[in-house]
């Protein structure tokens, strides 16, 4: 949708072909019996990229998609003992850290200072395309190496500031947004937690699905045609050049194609293997894929007014839990999980007198070790018991609506390879020029956006991929984008935090 807006603004005639009945993919709204849930993303971070995209189209993000800045941002409950109420207020946050580890509180400002610099220096990298190793050797990249410490994991980098593992987890669990363990995730990604503190955690009113609906509304108003319920069955080629797509109903000719569908699935389903040199089916299968998630979307009688908007429970043996997910491919006995209680700040998500609970547990992507047909009822029971660890008791009696999603569901309903909800993993071997390129290197006239290409998974960088890709596409068509000069008008600080 973001790419459609940018390309339409540059004067192209754009058609979006969507297989589902609604736009948004993983960032859409599940609606049943008057209850509304975000399907996937619930943390809206770093609105700046989207603000710039709207502004490029002559619109205002703040008017199109109202958002609430949350304070506290979330509550962390440690299975090993203790809690941390994360707030963007530096003084309160320092005090919250001190309550767990006074020594670590003294170094919080250093974490802040270093990551502010890291983010500033790394932003141009996230905004550029990476097409070969020479892009890596660019002077700006080389200058950044000492700061990025590519040889360190996120957790070991955080040890420079925080000695208490719980505090480190508080600043590193965000690697789960990429579907990765902080013990393996590159240290660069300390900018993820920093982004939250510096730029805020937002809740778009109506949920993150309101963002993609807002984008679709603006795109339509700009003349973009959106075809729903229309799966692309194959991309049409002349030689290696893509010339259109075929759906069950029609053939559409085009001079360029932007693929947003899951990369691995789209290639295997829509592009013949013999046309792909670098990304053959065999190569794709050899890649490391992210974890998946087990979801429960619960419509609840009444509310849990004491429960924060976002609560994260980190398993007592967090390393074991991560190892179960990433290496052993087993279901943990004490799974970490996350709960969104959106109605505490946005009552529009449920009928009057009711509320919603969105429960997410990271689990292995599809693997022969876990047969979800057998495991689903048992794991559901376990998750209902787990909820007591963050103070949600007696929930079963209050459930009025329920949907469960397993990795098999992500695979079948959302067409995600292995049900890997965060695409290919973000290790150094699968990042930057080693990720499938925005101007897709194996084919002509094919471009990628979304979590499967550079910069990677997570909404802010996915929106950035739309901008990078649109620039490359327009460059190939020799069209000068008319949207380059626009600057963000509003700062995140314009928002009054809601508690
Ligand atoms: C449970 C969960 C929680 C998450 N939480 C967060 C979070 O809090 N914050 C955050 O920033 N990120 C989060 N993420 C990560 C990130 O939001 C997702 O990775 C992101 O939504 C993926 O966007 P995408 O555009 O790459 O893919 P998608 O949203 O999956 O979009 C792909 C689109 O292509 C369509 N499509 C697929 N195949 C075809 C076909 N054959 N023909 C036509 N159309 C097709 C799909 O229907 C879909 O609309 C979360 C992800 C999940 C799953």
JSON list of N, CA and C and ligand atoms in Angstrom, two decimals, residues 17-20 24-27 39-43 177 230-232 260-262 270 293 295 358 360 410 415-416 421-422 449-452 457-460 462, ligand 1:
[
{"chain": "A", "resi": 17, "resn": "UNK", "atom": "N", "xyz": [-3.10, -6.21, -6.28]},
{"chain": "A", "resi": 17, "resn": "UNK", "atom": "CA", "xyz": [-3.83, -7.47, -6.42]},
{"chain": "A", "resi": 17, "resn": "UNK", "atom": "C", "xyz": [-3.67, -8.24, -5.10]},
{"chain": "A", "resi": 18, "resn": "UNK", "atom": "N", "xyz": [-4.75, -8.41, -4.37]},
{"chain": "A", "resi": 18, "resn": "UNK", "atom": "CA", "xyz": [-4.71, -8.94, -2.99]},
{"chain": "A", "resi": 18, "resn": "UNK", "atom": "C", "xyz": [-5.53, -10.22, -2.91]},
{"chain": "A", "resi": 19, "resn": "UNK", "atom": "N", "xyz": [-4.96, -11.25, -2.33]},
{"chain": "A", "resi": 19, "resn": "UNK", "atom": "CA", "xyz": [-5.67, -12.54, -2.31]},
{"chain": "A", "resi": 19, "resn": "UNK", "atom": "C", "xyz": [-6.78, -12.59, -1.25]},
{"chain": "A", "resi": 20, "resn": "UNK", "atom": "N", "xyz": [-6.65, -11.78, -0.20]},
{"chain": "A", "resi": 20, "resn": "UNK", "atom": "CA", "xyz": [-7.65, -11.87, 0.87]},
{"chain": "A", "resi": 20, "resn": "UNK", "atom": "C", "xyz": [-8.82, -10.91, 0.62]},
{"chain": "A", "resi": 24, "resn": "UNK", "atom": "N", "xyz": [-4.02, -5.48, 4.03]},
{"chain": "A", "resi": 24, "resn": "UNK", "atom": "CA", "xyz": [-3.23, -5.39, 5.27]},
{"chain": "A", "resi": 24, "resn": "UNK", "atom": "C", "xyz": [-2.43, -6.62, 5.62]},
{"chain": "A", "resi": 25, "resn": "UNK", "atom": "N", "xyz": [-2.80, -7.78, 5.09]},
{"chain": "A", "resi": 25, "resn": "UNK", "atom": "CA", "xyz": [-2.04, -8.99, 5.39]},
{"chain": "A", "resi": 25, "resn": "UNK", "atom": "C", "xyz": [-1.96, -9.23, 6.89]},
{"chain": "A", "resi": 26, "resn": "UNK", "atom": "N", "xyz": [-0.74, -9.41, 7.39]},
{"chain": "A", "resi": 26, "resn": "UNK", "atom": "CA", "xyz": [-0.57, -9.64, 8.82]},
{"chain": "A", "resi": 26, "resn": "UNK", "atom": "C", "xyz": [-0.98, -8.41, 9.62]},
{"chain": "A", "resi": 27, "resn": "UNK", "atom": "N", "xyz": [-0.92, -7.23, 8.99]},
{"chain": "A", "resi": 27, "resn": "UNK", "atom": "CA", "xyz": [-1.32, -6.00, 9.69]},
{"chain": "A", "resi": 27, "resn": "UNK", "atom": "C", "xyz": [-2.76, -5.67, 9.33]},
{"chain": "A", "resi": 39, "resn": "UNK", "atom": "N", "xyz": [-4.43, -8.62, 13.91]},
{"chain": "A", "resi": 39, "resn": "UNK", "atom": "CA", "xyz": [-4.06, -9.99, 13.58]},
{"chain": "A", "resi": 39, "resn": "UNK", "atom": "C", "xyz": [-2.62, -10.26, 14.00]},
{"chain": "A", "resi": 40, "resn": "UNK", "atom": "N", "xyz": [-1.72, -9.35, 13.65]},
{"chain": "A", "resi": 40, "resn": "UNK", "atom": "CA", "xyz": [-0.29, -9.52, 13.96]},
{"chain": "A", "resi": 40, "resn": "UNK", "atom": "C", "xyz": [0.22, -8.35, 14.78]},
{"chain": "A", "resi": 41, "resn": "UNK", "atom": "N", "xyz": [0.84, -7.35, 14.13]},
{"chain": "A", "resi": 41, "resn": "UNK", "atom": "CA", "xyz": [1.49, -6.26, 14.87]},
{"chain": "A", "resi": 41, "resn": "UNK", "atom": "C", "xyz": [0.53, -5.50, 15.78]},
{"chain": "A", "resi": 42, "resn": "UNK", "atom": "N", "xyz": [1.03, -5.17, 16.98]},
{"chain": "A", "resi": 42, "resn": "UNK", "atom": "CA", "xyz": [0.25, -4.37, 17.94]},
{"chain": "A", "resi": 42, "resn": "UNK", "atom": "C", "xyz": [1.07, -3.18, 18.42]},
{"chain": "A", "resi": 43, "resn": "UNK", "atom": "N", "xyz": [2.40, -3.27, 18.29]},
{"chain": "A", "resi": 43, "resn": "UNK", "atom": "CA", "xyz": [3.28, -2.15, 18.68]},
{"chain": "A", "resi": 43, "resn": "UNK", "atom": "C", "xyz": [3.51, -1.33, 17.42]},
{"chain": "A", "resi": 177, "resn": "UNK", "atom": "N", "xyz": [10.73, -9.13, 17.85]},
{"chain": "A", "resi": 177, "resn": "UNK", "atom": "CA", "xyz": [9.99, -8.49, 16.75]},
{"chain": "A", "resi": 177, "resn": "UNK", "atom": "C", "xyz": [10.53, -8.98, 15.41]},
{"chain": "A", "resi": 230, "resn": "UNK", "atom": "N", "xyz": [-8.44, -11.90, -4.81]},
{"chain": "A", "resi": 230, "resn": "UNK", "atom": "CA", "xyz": [-7.92, -12.18, -6.15]},
{"chain": "A", "resi": 230, "resn": "UNK", "atom": "C", "xyz": [-6.47, -12.68, -6.06]},
{"chain": "A", "resi": 231, "resn": "UNK", "atom": "N", "xyz": [-6.25, -13.94, -5.67]},
{"chain": "A", "resi": 231, "resn": "UNK", "atom": "CA", "xyz": [-4.88, -14.43, -5.53]},
{"chain": "A", "resi": 231, "resn": "UNK", "atom": "C", "xyz": [-4.14, -14.43, -6.87]},
{"chain": "A", "resi": 232, "resn": "UNK", "atom": "N", "xyz": [-2.90, -13.95, -6.86]},
{"chain": "A", "resi": 232, "resn": "UNK", "atom": "CA", "xyz": [-2.07, -14.08, -8.06]},
{"chain": "A", "resi": 232, "resn": "UNK", "atom": "C", "xyz": [-1.62, -15.54, -8.13]},
{"chain": "A", "resi": 260, "resn": "UNK", "atom": "N", "xyz": [4.74, -8.17, -2.62]},
{"chain": "A", "resi": 260, "resn": "UNK", "atom": "CA", "xyz": [4.68, -7.99, -1.17]},
{"chain": "A", "resi": 260, "resn": "UNK", "atom": "C", "xyz": [4.42, -9.32, -0.46]},
{"chain": "A", "resi": 261, "resn": "UNK", "atom": "N", "xyz": [3.97, -10.33, -1.22]},
{"chain": "A", "resi": 261, "resn": "UNK", "atom": "CA", "xyz": [3.68, -11.63, -0.62]},
{"chain": "A", "resi": 261, "resn": "UNK", "atom": "C", "xyz": [4.97, -12.18, 0.00]},
{"chain": "A", "resi": 262, "resn": "UNK", "atom": "N", "xyz": [4.84, -13.06, 0.96]},
{"chain": "A", "resi": 262, "resn": "UNK", "atom": "CA", "xyz": [5.98, -13.71, 1.62]},
{"chain": "A", "resi": 262, "resn": "UNK", "atom": "C", "xyz": [6.97, -14.18, 0.55]},
{"chain": "A", "resi": 270, "resn": "UNK", "atom": "N", "xyz": [4.90, -18.60, -7.60]},
{"chain": "A", "resi": 270, "resn": "UNK", "atom": "CA", "xyz": [4.58, -17.74, -8.75]},
{"chain": "A", "resi": 270, "resn": "UNK", "atom": "C", "xyz": [5.67, -17.65, -9.81]},
{"chain": "A", "resi": 293, "resn": "UNK", "atom": "N", "xyz": [4.32, -17.95, 15.70]},
{"chain": "A", "resi": 293, "resn": "UNK", "atom": "CA", "xyz": [3.62, -17.58, 16.94]},
{"chain": "A", "resi": 293, "resn": "UNK", "atom": "C", "xyz": [2.35, -18.42, 17.10]},
{"chain": "A", "resi": 295, "resn": "UNK", "atom": "N", "xyz": [-1.33, -18.03, 18.66]},
{"chain": "A", "resi": 295, "resn": "UNK", "atom": "CA", "xyz": [-2.15, -16.87, 19.00]},
{"chain": "A", "resi": 295, "resn": "UNK", "atom": "C", "xyz": [-3.48, -17.32, 19.60]},
{"chain": "A", "resi": 358, "resn": "UNK", "atom": "N", "xyz": [-5.50, -10.27, 23.47]},
{"chain": "A", "resi": 358, "resn": "UNK", "atom": "CA", "xyz": [-4.73, -10.84, 22.34]},
{"chain": "A", "resi": 358, "resn": "UNK", "atom": "C", "xyz": [-3.53, -11.52, 23.00]},
{"chain": "A", "resi": 360, "resn": "UNK", "atom": "N", "xyz": [-0.11, -13.89, 22.58]},
{"chain": "A", "resi": 360, "resn": "UNK", "atom": "CA", "xyz": [0.86, -14.36, 21.59]},
{"chain": "A", "resi": 360, "resn": "UNK", "atom": "C", "xyz": [1.98, -15.11, 22.31]},
{"chain": "A", "resi": 410, "resn": "UNK", "atom": "N", "xyz": [-0.86, -19.77, 10.15]},
{"chain": "A", "resi": 410, "resn": "UNK", "atom": "CA", "xyz": [-0.09, -18.71, 9.45]},
{"chain": "A", "resi": 410, "resn": "UNK", "atom": "C", "xyz": [0.31, -19.18, 8.06]},
{"chain": "A", "resi": 415, "resn": "UNK", "atom": "N", "xyz": [-0.36, -17.66, 3.96]},
{"chain": "A", "resi": 415, "resn": "UNK", "atom": "CA", "xyz": [0.61, -18.03, 2.92]},
{"chain": "A", "resi": 415, "resn": "UNK", "atom": "C", "xyz": [2.04, -17.70, 3.34]},
{"chain": "A", "resi": 416, "resn": "UNK", "atom": "N", "xyz": [2.41, -18.11, 4.57]},
{"chain": "A", "resi": 416, "resn": "UNK", "atom": "CA", "xyz": [3.77, -17.86, 5.04]},
{"chain": "A", "resi": 416, "resn": "UNK", "atom": "C", "xyz": [4.55, -19.17, 5.05]},
{"chain": "A", "resi": 421, "resn": "UNK", "atom": "N", "xyz": [6.49, -16.30, 10.89]},
{"chain": "A", "resi": 421, "resn": "UNK", "atom": "CA", "xyz": [5.75, -15.03, 10.88]},
{"chain": "A", "resi": 421, "resn": "UNK", "atom": "C", "xyz": [6.64, -13.81, 10.63]},
{"chain": "A", "resi": 422, "resn": "UNK", "atom": "N", "xyz": [7.96, -13.96, 10.83]},
{"chain": "A", "resi": 422, "resn": "UNK", "atom": "CA", "xyz": [8.84, -12.79, 10.66]},
{"chain": "A", "resi": 422, "resn": "UNK", "atom": "C", "xyz": [9.82, -13.02, 9.50]},
{"chain": "A", "resi": 449, "resn": "UNK", "atom": "N", "xyz": [8.92, -5.74, -1.72]},
{"chain": "A", "resi": 449, "resn": "UNK", "atom": "CA", "xyz": [8.72, -4.97, -0.49]},
{"chain": "A", "resi": 449, "resn": "UNK", "atom": "C", "xyz": [8.27, -5.93, 0.60]},
{"chain": "A", "resi": 450, "resn": "UNK", "atom": "N", "xyz": [8.38, -5.48, 1.86]},
{"chain": "A", "resi": 450, "resn": "UNK", "atom": "CA", "xyz": [7.90, -6.31, 2.97]},
{"chain": "A", "resi": 450, "resn": "UNK", "atom": "C", "xyz": [9.05, -6.90, 3.77]},
{"chain": "A", "resi": 451, "resn": "UNK", "atom": "N", "xyz": [8.68, -7.75, 4.72]},
{"chain": "A", "resi": 451, "resn": "UNK", "atom": "CA", "xyz": [9.65, -8.30, 5.66]},
{"chain": "A", "resi": 451, "resn": "UNK", "atom": "C", "xyz": [10.71, -9.18, 5.03]},
{"chain": "A", "resi": 452, "resn": "UNK", "atom": "N", "xyz": [10.48, -9.68, 3.82]},
{"chain": "A", "resi": 452, "resn": "UNK", "atom": "CA", "xyz": [11.41, -10.63, 3.21]},
{"chain": "A", "resi": 452, "resn": "UNK", "atom": "C", "xyz": [12.57, -9.97, 2.48]},
{"chain": "A", "resi": 457, "resn": "UNK", "atom": "N", "xyz": [12.08, -7.26, 8.67]},
{"chain": "A", "resi": 457, "resn": "UNK", "atom": "CA", "xyz": [10.75, -7.37, 9.25]},
{"chain": "A", "resi": 457, "resn": "UNK", "atom": "C", "xyz": [10.50, -6.26, 10.28]},
{"chain": "A", "resi": 458, "resn": "UNK", "atom": "N", "xyz": [9.23, -6.01, 10.59]},
{"chain": "A", "resi": 458, "resn": "UNK", "atom": "CA", "xyz": [8.85, -4.92, 11.52]},
{"chain": "A", "resi": 458, "resn": "UNK", "atom": "C", "xyz": [8.33, -3.75, 10.71]},
{"chain": "A", "resi": 459, "resn": "UNK", "atom": "N", "xyz": [7.25, -3.15, 11.20]},
{"chain": "A", "resi": 459, "resn": "UNK", "atom": "CA", "xyz": [6.55, -2.17, 10.36]},
{"chain": "A", "resi": 459, "resn": "UNK", "atom": "C", "xyz": [7.38, -0.97, 9.90]},
{"chain": "A", "resi": 460, "resn": "UNK", "atom": "N", "xyz": [8.15, -0.32, 10.79]},
{"chain": "A", "resi": 460, "resn": "UNK", "atom": "CA", "xyz": [8.86, 0.87, 10.28]},
{"chain": "A", "resi": 460, "resn": "UNK", "atom": "C", "xyz": [9.79, 0.54, 9.11]},
{"chain": "A", "resi": 462, "resn": "UNK", "atom": "N", "xyz": [9.58, -2.06, 7.14]},
{"chain": "A", "resi": 462, "resn": "UNK", "atom": "CA", "xyz": [8.78, -2.52, 6.00]},
{"chain": "A", "resi": 462, "resn": "UNK", "atom": "C", "xyz": [8.30, -1.31, 5.20]},
{"chain": "B", "resi": 1, "resn": "LIG", "atom": "C1", "xyz": [1.84, -12.06, 15.35]},
{"chain": "B", "resi": 1, "resn": "LIG", "atom": "C2", "xyz": [2.75, -10.97, 14.83]},
{"chain": "B", "resi": 1, "resn": "LIG", "atom": "C3", "xyz": [3.05, -9.89, 15.63]},
{"chain": "B", "resi": 1, "resn": "LIG", "atom": "C4", "xyz": [3.86, -8.86, 15.15]},
{"chain": "B", "resi": 1, "resn": "LIG", "atom": "N1", "xyz": [4.08, -7.79, 15.93]},
{"chain": "B", "resi": 1, "resn": "LIG", "atom": "C5", "xyz": [4.70, -6.70, 15.41]},
{"chain": "B", "resi": 1, "resn": "LIG", "atom": "C6", "xyz": [4.70, -5.47, 16.11]},
{"chain": "B", "resi": 1, "resn": "LIG", "atom": "O1", "xyz": [4.12, -5.37, 17.19]},
{"chain": "B", "resi": 1, "resn": "LIG", "atom": "N2", "xyz": [5.31, -4.40, 15.54]},
{"chain": "B", "resi": 1, "resn": "LIG", "atom": "C7", "xyz": [5.91, -4.49, 14.31]},
{"chain": "B", "resi": 1, "resn": "LIG", "atom": "O2", "xyz": [6.44, -3.49, 13.80]},
{"chain": "B", "resi": 1, "resn": "LIG", "atom": "N3", "xyz": [5.93, -5.66, 13.62]},
{"chain": "B", "resi": 1, "resn": "LIG", "atom": "C8", "xyz": [5.32, -6.75, 14.13]},
{"chain": "B", "resi": 1, "resn": "LIG", "atom": "N4", "xyz": [5.24, -7.91, 13.41]},
{"chain": "B", "resi": 1, "resn": "LIG", "atom": "C9", "xyz": [6.06, -8.04, 12.21]},
{"chain": "B", "resi": 1, "resn": "LIG", "atom": "C10", "xyz": [5.49, -7.32, 11.01]},
{"chain": "B", "resi": 1, "resn": "LIG", "atom": "O3", "xyz": [4.41, -6.58, 11.28]},
{"chain": "B", "resi": 1, "resn": "LIG", "atom": "C11", "xyz": [5.02, -8.24, 9.97]},
{"chain": "B", "resi": 1, "resn": "LIG", "atom": "O4", "xyz": [6.16, -8.90, 9.60]},
{"chain": "B", "resi": 1, "resn": "LIG", "atom": "C12", "xyz": [4.44, -7.46, 8.79]},
{"chain": "B", "resi": 1, "resn": "LIG", "atom": "O5", "xyz": [3.07, -7.22, 9.00]},
{"chain": "B", "resi": 1, "resn": "LIG", "atom": "C13", "xyz": [4.64, -8.18, 7.53]},
{"chain": "B", "resi": 1, "resn": "LIG", "atom": "O6", "xyz": [4.31, -7.31, 6.49]},
{"chain": "B", "resi": 1, "resn": "LIG", "atom": "P1", "xyz": [4.56, -7.71, 4.98]},
{"chain": "B", "resi": 1, "resn": "LIG", "atom": "O7", "xyz": [4.09, -6.55, 4.17]},
{"chain": "B", "resi": 1, "resn": "LIG", "atom": "O8", "xyz": [5.94, -8.19, 4.79]},
{"chain": "B", "resi": 1, "resn": "LIG", "atom": "O9", "xyz": [3.65, -8.99, 4.74]},
{"chain": "B", "resi": 1, "resn": "LIG", "atom": "P2", "xyz": [2.05, -9.18, 4.85]},
{"chain": "B", "resi": 1, "resn": "LIG", "atom": "O10", "xyz": [1.46, -8.25, 5.84]},
{"chain": "B", "resi": 1, "resn": "LIG", "atom": "O11", "xyz": [1.83, -10.64, 5.07]},
{"chain": "B", "resi": 1, "resn": "LIG", "atom": "O12", "xyz": [1.56, -8.75, 3.42]},
{"chain": "B", "resi": 1, "resn": "LIG", "atom": "C14", "xyz": [1.61, -9.61, 2.30]},
{"chain": "B", "resi": 1, "resn": "LIG", "atom": "C15", "xyz": [0.38, -9.36, 1.48]},
{"chain": "B", "resi": 1, "resn": "LIG", "atom": "O13", "xyz": [0.44, -10.14, 0.28]},
{"chain": "B", "resi": 1, "resn": "LIG", "atom": "C16", "xyz": [-0.81, -10.80, 0.11]},
{"chain": "B", "resi": 1, "resn": "LIG", "atom": "N5", "xyz": [-0.59, -12.00, -0.72]},
{"chain": "B", "resi": 1, "resn": "LIG", "atom": "C17", "xyz": [0.09, -13.12, -0.39]},
{"chain": "B", "resi": 1, "resn": "LIG", "atom": "N6", "xyz": [0.06, -14.00, -1.42]},
{"chain": "B", "resi": 1, "resn": "LIG", "atom": "C18", "xyz": [-0.66, -13.42, -2.41]},
{"chain": "B", "resi": 1, "resn": "LIG", "atom": "C19", "xyz": [-1.05, -13.83, -3.71]},
{"chain": "B", "resi": 1, "resn": "LIG", "atom": "N7", "xyz": [-0.71, -15.01, -4.22]},
{"chain": "B", "resi": 1, "resn": "LIG", "atom": "N8", "xyz": [-1.79, -12.98, -4.46]},
{"chain": "B", "resi": 1, "resn": "LIG", "atom": "C20", "xyz": [-2.16, -11.76, -3.97]},
{"chain": "B", "resi": 1, "resn": "LIG", "atom": "N9", "xyz": [-1.83, -11.33, -2.73]},
{"chain": "B", "resi": 1, "resn": "LIG", "atom": "C21", "xyz": [-1.08, -12.15, -1.97]},
{"chain": "B", "resi": 1, "resn": "LIG", "atom": "C22", "xyz": [-1.23, -11.12, 1.53]},
{"chain": "B", "resi": 1, "resn": "LIG", "atom": "O14", "xyz": [-2.59, -11.46, 1.62]},
{"chain": "B", "resi": 1, "resn": "LIG", "atom": "C23", "xyz": [-0.88, -9.81, 2.23]},
{"chain": "B", "resi": 1, "resn": "LIG", "atom": "O15", "xyz": [-1.87, -8.84, 2.11]},
{"chain": "B", "resi": 1, "resn": "LIG", "atom": "C24", "xyz": [4.41, -8.94, 13.84]},
{"chain": "B", "resi": 1, "resn": "LIG", "atom": "C25", "xyz": [4.09, -10.03, 13.02]},
{"chain": "B", "resi": 1, "resn": "LIG", "atom": "C26", "xyz": [3.25, -11.01, 13.51]},
{"chain": "B", "resi": 1, "resn": "LIG", "atom": "C27", "xyz": [2.86, -12.11, 12.59]}
]
